[in-house]
């Protein structure tokens, strides 16, 4: 670097020049590489001749870097070489330094941990398995009882039905004791009770049969069980308890939807027959006429004519016979019909 001195000035900044020249006693310098000429040890010294050289544009250029000259990167101002600033932003994101992962392989799914442990083996005689076995036994007993009833072996049917009832009650207690209440099979209970009631009926144990049917009918878990009142009505009919039979038949009608016409007509026929047994022919006629208007059959038509005869109504008897002749008889073909001459002779 080159210093330009005015005339009459010394190199040290003092000069004996004229007064006008002293007003301009300021050293202009252009320092293109200030760090090359000013050692780091001179920073912080009192301002001298050398310091005045840094007060220009070059001095402002040094203010940002001179305080950190000689320090390693990554250190704070005034800190030693060992005071490294922690990488908080990197570690907070979940990353780690490379030095800590040099011995670990990339395994995002943790497959290097090995195979999963074996599942715990289920006990062979667990409460659920035992309940399933007991349920199979109950179903088997019901099948044996029903098969015996079909073969008219009513004694065996009743014995197997009672045994099925005992097994089913033991099954329910077992499930309640082992916290398996949600697995109780209400359909199985229905099947057991129905089969038992039917076995009682076949063995003419009417009171036991009525009692068993009543358990099903009164249970709100079986909304369709009201139809079983037909069976209860049949039991009362066999006992010649016709008023109770008619009551049960009518209660059963309330459970049958209008779409079940065939079943409804059969119940009406039973009601009519019960009224005939009671000698209430007018009430029987109402039931029979309902059947003849919807689904006429020969037996109902014949019973209706007998009721007209019992009441002495000859006109209705004639209309009843005419209606009866128009009803086709099942199993009779055209070749079985009477000759035309025989029909004219009868008329």
CSV table of C-alpha atoms in Angstrom, one decimal:
chain,number,residue,atom,x,y,z
A,1,UNK,CA,0.0,0.0,0.0
A,2,UNK,CA,1.2,3.5,-0.8
A,3,UNK,CA,0.8,6.6,1.3
A,4,UNK,CA,0.5,10.0,-0.5
A,5,UNK,CA,1.8,12.9,1.6
A,6,UNK,CA,1.1,16.5,1.0
A,7,UNK,CA,3.9,18.9,0.6
A,8,UNK,CA,5.6,19.8,3.9
A,9,UNK,CA,4.2,16.8,5.8
A,10,UNK,CA,6.1,14.1,7.6
A,11,UNK,CA,5.4,10.5,7.5
A,12,UNK,CA,4.3,10.4,11.1
A,13,UNK,CA,1.3,12.6,10.6
A,14,UNK,CA,3.0,15.8,11.9
A,15,UNK,CA,3.9,18.5,9.5
A,16,UNK,CA,5.0,22.0,9.4
A,17,UNK,CA,3.0,23.1,6.4
A,18,UNK,CA,0.8,26.2,6.2
A,19,UNK,CA,-2.3,26.7,8.2
A,20,UNK,CA,-4.6,26.1,5.3
A,21,UNK,CA,-3.1,22.8,4.7
A,22,UNK,CA,-3.6,21.7,8.3
A,23,UNK,CA,-7.3,21.8,7.8
A,24,UNK,CA,-7.0,19.0,5.4
A,25,UNK,CA,-4.7,16.9,7.6
A,26,UNK,CA,-6.5,13.6,7.0
A,27,UNK,CA,-4.9,10.5,5.6
A,28,UNK,CA,-6.8,9.0,2.7
A,29,UNK,CA,-6.0,5.3,2.2
A,30,UNK,CA,-7.5,2.6,0.1
A,31,UNK,CA,-6.9,-0.8,1.7
A,32,UNK,CA,-8.0,-3.6,-0.6
A,33,UNK,CA,-6.9,-6.4,1.8
A,34,UNK,CA,-7.1,-5.1,5.3
A,35,UNK,CA,-6.5,-8.4,7.0
A,36,UNK,CA,-3.2,-8.8,5.1
A,37,UNK,CA,-1.6,-5.7,6.7
A,38,UNK,CA,-3.3,-5.6,10.1
A,39,UNK,CA,-2.6,-8.6,12.3
A,40,UNK,CA,-5.3,-10.1,14.5
A,41,UNK,CA,-3.3,-9.2,17.6
A,42,UNK,CA,-3.6,-5.5,16.8
A,43,UNK,CA,-7.4,-5.5,17.2
A,44,UNK,CA,-8.5,-3.9,20.3
A,45,UNK,CA,-5.5,-1.6,20.6
A,46,UNK,CA,-5.9,2.2,21.1
A,47,UNK,CA,-6.5,4.1,18.0
A,48,UNK,CA,-3.2,5.3,16.5
A,49,UNK,CA,-1.8,6.0,13.1
A,50,UNK,CA,-2.4,2.5,12.1
A,51,UNK,CA,-5.9,2.5,13.5
A,52,UNK,CA,-6.8,5.5,11.5
A,53,UNK,CA,-6.1,3.6,8.4
A,54,UNK,CA,-9.1,1.2,9.4
A,55,UNK,CA,-11.6,3.9,10.0
A,56,UNK,CA,-12.6,4.3,6.4
A,57,UNK,CA,-14.5,2.0,4.1
A,58,UNK,CA,-12.1,-0.8,4.9
A,59,UNK,CA,-12.8,-0.5,8.6
A,60,UNK,CA,-16.5,-1.0,8.1
A,61,UNK,CA,-15.7,-4.1,6.1
A,62,UNK,CA,-13.8,-5.6,9.0
A,63,UNK,CA,-16.5,-5.1,11.7
A,64,UNK,CA,-18.4,-8.2,10.8
A,65,UNK,CA,-15.4,-10.6,10.7
A,66,UNK,CA,-12.7,-9.2,12.8
A,67,UNK,CA,-14.3,-10.3,16.1
A,68,UNK,CA,-14.3,-14.0,14.9
A,69,UNK,CA,-11.0,-14.2,13.3
A,70,UNK,CA,-9.0,-17.1,14.4
A,71,UNK,CA,-12.0,-19.0,16.0
A,72,UNK,CA,-13.2,-22.4,14.7
A,73,UNK,CA,-16.5,-22.5,12.8
A,74,UNK,CA,-19.6,-23.3,14.9
A,75,UNK,CA,-18.4,-21.5,18.1
A,76,UNK,CA,-20.0,-18.6,19.8
A,77,UNK,CA,-18.2,-15.3,20.1
A,78,UNK,CA,-15.8,-15.4,23.0
A,79,UNK,CA,-16.2,-19.2,23.4
A,80,UNK,CA,-13.4,-21.7,23.3
A,81,UNK,CA,-12.9,-24.3,20.7
A,82,UNK,CA,-14.7,-27.0,22.8
A,83,UNK,CA,-17.9,-25.0,23.2
A,84,UNK,CA,-19.8,-26.4,20.2
A,85,UNK,CA,-23.4,-25.2,19.8
A,86,UNK,CA,-25.9,-28.1,20.1
A,87,UNK,CA,-27.8,-29.0,16.9
A,88,UNK,CA,-31.2,-28.7,18.6
A,89,UNK,CA,-33.2,-28.2,15.4
A,90,UNK,CA,-31.9,-31.5,14.0
A,91,UNK,CA,-32.3,-33.6,17.1
A,92,UNK,CA,-35.8,-32.2,17.7
A,93,UNK,CA,-36.9,-33.5,14.3
A,94,UNK,CA,-36.0,-37.0,15.4
A,95,UNK,CA,-32.7,-37.4,13.6
A,96,UNK,CA,-29.4,-38.4,15.2
A,97,UNK,CA,-25.8,-37.9,14.2
A,98,UNK,CA,-24.3,-40.2,11.8
A,99,UNK,CA,-21.7,-41.4,14.4
A,100,UNK,CA,-24.4,-43.0,16.5
A,101,UNK,CA,-25.9,-44.9,13.6
A,102,UNK,CA,-22.8,-46.4,12.0
A,103,UNK,CA,-23.4,-49.8,13.6
A,104,UNK,CA,-27.2,-50.0,12.9
A,105,UNK,CA,-28.7,-51.2,9.6
A,106,UNK,CA,-31.7,-49.4,8.0
A,107,UNK,CA,-34.7,-51.4,9.3
A,108,UNK,CA,-37.9,-49.2,9.4
A,109,UNK,CA,-40.2,-52.2,10.0
A,110,UNK,CA,-38.1,-53.7,12.8
A,111,UNK,CA,-37.7,-56.9,10.9
A,112,UNK,CA,-34.3,-57.5,12.5
A,113,UNK,CA,-36.0,-58.3,15.8
A,114,UNK,CA,-36.7,-61.8,14.7
A,115,UNK,CA,-39.9,-63.9,14.4
A,116,UNK,CA,-42.9,-63.0,16.6
A,117,UNK,CA,-43.5,-65.1,19.7
A,118,UNK,CA,-45.8,-68.0,19.4
A,119,UNK,CA,-49.4,-67.6,20.2
A,120,UNK,CA,-50.7,-68.9,23.5
A,121,UNK,CA,-52.2,-72.3,23.1
A,122,UNK,CA,-55.8,-72.6,23.8
A,123,UNK,CA,-56.8,-75.1,26.5
A,124,UNK,CA,-58.4,-78.3,25.1
A,125,UNK,CA,-61.2,-78.2,27.7
A,126,UNK,CA,-61.9,-74.5,27.7
A,127,UNK,CA,-65.4,-73.4,28.8
A,128,UNK,CA,-66.4,-72.5,25.3
A,129,UNK,CA,-65.4,-75.9,23.9
A,130,UNK,CA,-67.2,-77.6,26.7
A,131,UNK,CA,-70.3,-75.5,26.0
A,132,UNK,CA,-70.2,-76.4,22.3
A,133,UNK,CA,-70.0,-80.1,23.2
A,134,UNK,CA,-73.0,-79.9,25.5
A,135,UNK,CA,-75.0,-78.1,22.9
A,136,UNK,CA,-74.3,-80.8,20.4
A,137,UNK,CA,-75.6,-83.4,22.9
A,138,UNK,CA,-78.8,-81.5,23.4
A,139,UNK,CA,-79.4,-81.2,19.6
A,140,UNK,CA,-78.8,-85.0,19.3
A,141,UNK,CA,-81.3,-85.8,22.0
A,142,UNK,CA,-84.0,-83.6,20.4
A,143,UNK,CA,-83.4,-85.4,17.1
A,144,UNK,CA,-83.8,-88.8,18.7
A,145,UNK,CA,-86.9,-87.8,20.6
A,146,UNK,CA,-88.6,-86.4,17.4
A,147,UNK,CA,-87.6,-89.5,15.5
A,148,UNK,CA,-89.2,-91.8,18.1
A,149,UNK,CA,-92.4,-89.7,18.1
A,150,UNK,CA,-92.7,-90.2,14.3
A,151,UNK,CA,-92.4,-93.9,14.9
A,152,UNK,CA,-95.2,-93.8,17.5
A,153,UNK,CA,-92.7,-94.7,20.3
A,154,UNK,CA,-94.1,-92.0,22.6
A,155,UNK,CA,-92.4,-93.3,25.7
A,156,UNK,CA,-88.9,-93.1,24.2
A,157,UNK,CA,-89.8,-89.7,22.8
A,158,UNK,CA,-90.7,-88.4,26.2
A,159,UNK,CA,-87.6,-89.8,27.9
A,160,UNK,CA,-85.3,-88.3,25.4
A,161,UNK,CA,-87.2,-85.0,25.5
A,162,UNK,CA,-86.8,-84.8,29.3
A,163,UNK,CA,-83.1,-85.6,29.1
A,164,UNK,CA,-82.7,-82.9,26.5
A,165,UNK,CA,-84.3,-80.5,28.9
A,166,UNK,CA,-81.9,-81.4,31.7
A,167,UNK,CA,-78.9,-81.0,29.4
A,168,UNK,CA,-80.1,-77.7,28.2
A,169,UNK,CA,-80.6,-76.3,31.7
A,170,UNK,CA,-77.1,-77.5,32.7
A,171,UNK,CA,-75.7,-75.8,29.6
A,172,UNK,CA,-77.3,-72.4,30.5
A,173,UNK,CA,-75.9,-72.7,34.1
A,174,UNK,CA,-72.4,-73.5,32.7
A,175,UNK,CA,-72.4,-70.4,30.4
A,176,UNK,CA,-73.7,-68.2,33.2
A,177,UNK,CA,-70.9,-69.4,35.6
A,178,UNK,CA,-68.2,-68.8,33.0
A,179,UNK,CA,-69.2,-65.4,31.7
A,180,UNK,CA,-70.7,-66.7,28.5
A,181,UNK,CA,-74.2,-65.3,28.9
A,182,UNK,CA,-74.1,-63.7,25.5
A,183,UNK,CA,-73.7,-67.2,23.9
A,184,UNK,CA,-76.9,-68.6,25.4
A,185,UNK,CA,-79.0,-70.0,22.5
A,186,UNK,CA,-82.6,-69.0,23.0
A,187,UNK,CA,-83.6,-70.9,19.9
A,188,UNK,CA,-82.3,-74.1,21.4
A,189,UNK,CA,-84.3,-73.4,24.6
A,190,UNK,CA,-87.4,-73.0,22.4
A,191,UNK,CA,-86.8,-76.2,20.5
A,192,UNK,CA,-86.3,-78.2,23.8
A,193,UNK,CA,-89.5,-76.8,25.4
A,194,UNK,CA,-91.6,-77.3,22.2
A,195,UNK,CA,-90.4,-80.9,21.8
A,196,UNK,CA,-91.1,-81.6,25.4
A,197,UNK,CA,-94.6,-80.2,25.3
A,198,UNK,CA,-95.4,-82.2,22.2
A,199,UNK,CA,-94.1,-85.4,23.9
A,200,UNK,CA,-96.3,-84.7,26.9
A,201,UNK,CA,-99.3,-84.3,24.5
A,202,UNK,CA,-98.6,-87.5,22.7
A,203,UNK,CA,-98.5,-89.3,26.0
A,204,UNK,CA,-101.8,-87.7,27.0
A,205,UNK,CA,-100.1,-85.8,29.9
A,206,UNK,CA,-102.3,-82.8,29.2
A,207,UNK,CA,-101.6,-80.7,32.2
A,208,UNK,CA,-97.8,-81.0,31.7
A,209,UNK,CA,-98.2,-80.2,28.1
A,210,UNK,CA,-100.3,-77.1,28.8
A,211,UNK,CA,-97.8,-75.9,31.4
A,212,UNK,CA,-94.9,-76.3,29.0
A,213,UNK,CA,-96.6,-74.5,26.2
A,214,UNK,CA,-97.6,-71.7,28.6
A,215,UNK,CA,-93.9,-71.1,29.4
A,216,UNK,CA,-93.2,-70.5,25.7
A,217,UNK,CA,-96.3,-68.4,25.1
A,218,UNK,CA,-95.6,-66.1,28.0
A,219,UNK,CA,-92.0,-65.6,27.2
A,220,UNK,CA,-91.5,-62.2,25.4
A,221,UNK,CA,-88.3,-63.5,23.8
A,222,UNK,CA,-90.6,-65.5,21.4
A,223,UNK,CA,-93.0,-63.0,19.8
A,224,UNK,CA,-94.3,-65.6,17.4
A,225,UNK,CA,-95.0,-68.2,20.1
A,226,UNK,CA,-98.7,-67.1,20.3
A,227,UNK,CA,-99.4,-69.5,17.5
A,228,UNK,CA,-98.8,-72.3,19.8
A,229,UNK,CA,-102.1,-71.5,21.4
A,230,UNK,CA,-103.6,-73.6,18.6
A,231,UNK,CA,-101.9,-76.7,20.1
A,232,UNK,CA,-103.2,-75.7,23.5
A,233,UNK,CA,-106.7,-75.4,22.0
A,234,UNK,CA,-106.3,-78.9,20.5
A,235,UNK,CA,-105.4,-80.2,24.0
A,236,UNK,CA,-108.5,-78.6,25.5
A,237,UNK,CA,-110.6,-80.0,22.6
A,238,UNK,CA,-109.4,-83.5,23.4
A,239,UNK,CA,-110.3,-83.0,27.0
A,240,UNK,CA,-113.7,-81.8,25.9
A,241,UNK,CA,-113.1,-78.4,27.4
A,242,UNK,CA,-114.6,-76.7,24.4
A,243,UNK,CA,-115.0,-73.1,25.8
A,244,UNK,CA,-111.2,-73.1,26.7
A,245,UNK,CA,-110.4,-74.5,23.3
A,246,UNK,CA,-112.4,-71.8,21.5
A,247,UNK,CA,-110.7,-69.1,23.6
A,248,UNK,CA,-107.3,-70.5,22.6
A,249,UNK,CA,-108.2,-70.7,19.0
A,250,UNK,CA,-109.4,-67.1,18.9
A,251,UNK,CA,-106.3,-65.9,20.7
A,252,UNK,CA,-104.2,-67.7,18.1
A,253,UNK,CA,-106.1,-66.0,15.3
A,254,UNK,CA,-104.8,-62.7,16.6
A,255,UNK,CA,-101.3,-63.9,16.0
A,256,UNK,CA,-101.8,-65.0,12.5
A,257,UNK,CA,-101.4,-62.2,9.8
A,258,UNK,CA,-104.1,-61.9,7.1
A,259,UNK,CA,-101.6,-63.3,4.6
A,260,UNK,CA,-101.7,-66.7,6.4
A,261,UNK,CA,-105.2,-67.5,5.0
A,262,UNK,CA,-104.8,-71.3,5.0
A,263,UNK,CA,-103.9,-71.4,8.6
A,264,UNK,CA,-106.6,-69.0,9.5
A,265,UNK,CA,-109.2,-71.1,7.7
A,266,UNK,CA,-108.1,-74.2,9.6
A,267,UNK,CA,-108.5,-72.4,12.9
A,268,UNK,CA,-111.9,-71.2,11.9
A,269,UNK,CA,-112.9,-74.9,11.2
A,270,UNK,CA,-111.7,-75.9,14.7
A,271,UNK,CA,-113.8,-73.1,16.2
A,272,UNK,CA,-116.8,-74.2,14.2
A,273,UNK,CA,-116.4,-77.8,15.3
A,274,UNK,CA,-116.1,-76.7,19.0
A,275,UNK,CA,-119.3,-74.7,18.7
A,276,UNK,CA,-121.1,-77.7,17.2
A,277,UNK,CA,-120.0,-79.8,20.2
A,278,UNK,CA,-121.5,-77.2,22.4
A,279,UNK,CA,-124.7,-77.2,20.4
A,280,UNK,CA,-124.2,-73.5,19.4
A,281,UNK,CA,-125.1,-74.0,15.8
A,282,UNK,CA,-125.5,-70.4,14.9
A,283,UNK,CA,-122.0,-69.5,16.0
A,284,UNK,CA,-120.7,-72.6,14.2
A,285,UNK,CA,-122.5,-71.4,11.0
A,286,UNK,CA,-120.6,-68.1,11.2
A,287,UNK,CA,-117.2,-69.9,11.2
A,288,UNK,CA,-118.2,-72.3,8.5
A,289,UNK,CA,-119.6,-69.5,6.2
A,290,UNK,CA,-116.3,-67.6,6.6
A,291,UNK,CA,-114.4,-70.6,5.3
A,292,UNK,CA,-116.8,-71.3,2.4
A,293,UNK,CA,-116.5,-67.7,1.3
A,294,UNK,CA,-112.7,-67.7,1.2
A,295,UNK,CA,-111.5,-71.3,0.6
A,296,UNK,CA,-114.4,-73.7,0.3
A,297,UNK,CA,-113.8,-77.4,1.0
A,298,UNK,CA,-116.2,-80.4,1.0
A,299,UNK,CA,-116.0,-81.2,4.7
A,300,UNK,CA,-116.8,-77.7,5.8
A,301,UNK,CA,-119.7,-77.4,3.3
A,302,UNK,CA,-121.1,-80.7,4.6
A,303,UNK,CA,-120.9,-79.5,8.3
A,304,UNK,CA,-122.6,-76.2,7.2
A,305,UNK,CA,-125.5,-78.1,5.7
A,306,UNK,CA,-125.9,-80.1,9.0
A,307,UNK,CA,-126.0,-76.9,11.0
A,308,UNK,CA,-128.8,-75.5,8.7
A,309,UNK,CA,-130.6,-78.8,9.2
A,310,UNK,CA,-130.3,-78.5,13.0
A,311,UNK,CA,-131.8,-75.0,12.8
A,312,UNK,CA,-134.6,-76.2,10.5
A,313,UNK,CA,-133.6,-73.7,7.7
A,314,UNK,CA,-134.7,-75.5,4.5
A,315,UNK,CA,-133.8,-72.6,2.1
A,316,UNK,CA,-130.2,-72.4,3.4
A,317,UNK,CA,-130.0,-76.2,3.2
A,318,UNK,CA,-130.8,-76.1,-0.5
A,319,UNK,CA,-128.3,-73.4,-1.2
A,320,UNK,CA,-125.7,-75.2,0.9
A,321,UNK,CA,-126.2,-78.4,-1.1
A,322,UNK,CA,-125.9,-76.5,-4.4
A,323,UNK,CA,-122.6,-75.0,-3.1
A,324,UNK,CA,-121.5,-78.4,-1.9
A,325,UNK,CA,-122.0,-80.0,-5.4
A,326,UNK,CA,-119.8,-77.3,-7.0
A,327,UNK,CA,-116.8,-78.1,-4.9
A,328,UNK,CA,-114.4,-80.4,-6.6
A,329,UNK,CA,-113.4,-83.5,-4.6
A,330,UNK,CA,-109.7,-84.1,-4.5
A,331,UNK,CA,-108.7,-87.4,-6.2
A,332,UNK,CA,-111.8,-87.6,-8.4
A,333,UNK,CA,-111.2,-87.3,-12.1
A,334,UNK,CA,-113.6,-86.7,-15.0
A,335,UNK,CA,-114.0,-90.5,-15.5
A,336,UNK,CA,-115.2,-90.9,-12.0
A,337,UNK,CA,-118.0,-88.5,-12.3
A,338,UNK,CA,-121.6,-89.8,-12.4
A,339,UNK,CA,-123.4,-90.2,-15.8
A,340,UNK,CA,-125.6,-87.4,-17.0
A,341,UNK,CA,-128.7,-89.7,-16.7
A,342,UNK,CA,-127.9,-90.3,-13.0
A,343,UNK,CA,-127.6,-86.6,-12.3
A,344,UNK,CA,-131.0,-86.0,-14.0
A,345,UNK,CA,-132.6,-88.8,-11.9
A,346,UNK,CA,-131.4,-87.2,-8.7
A,347,UNK,CA,-132.6,-83.8,-9.7
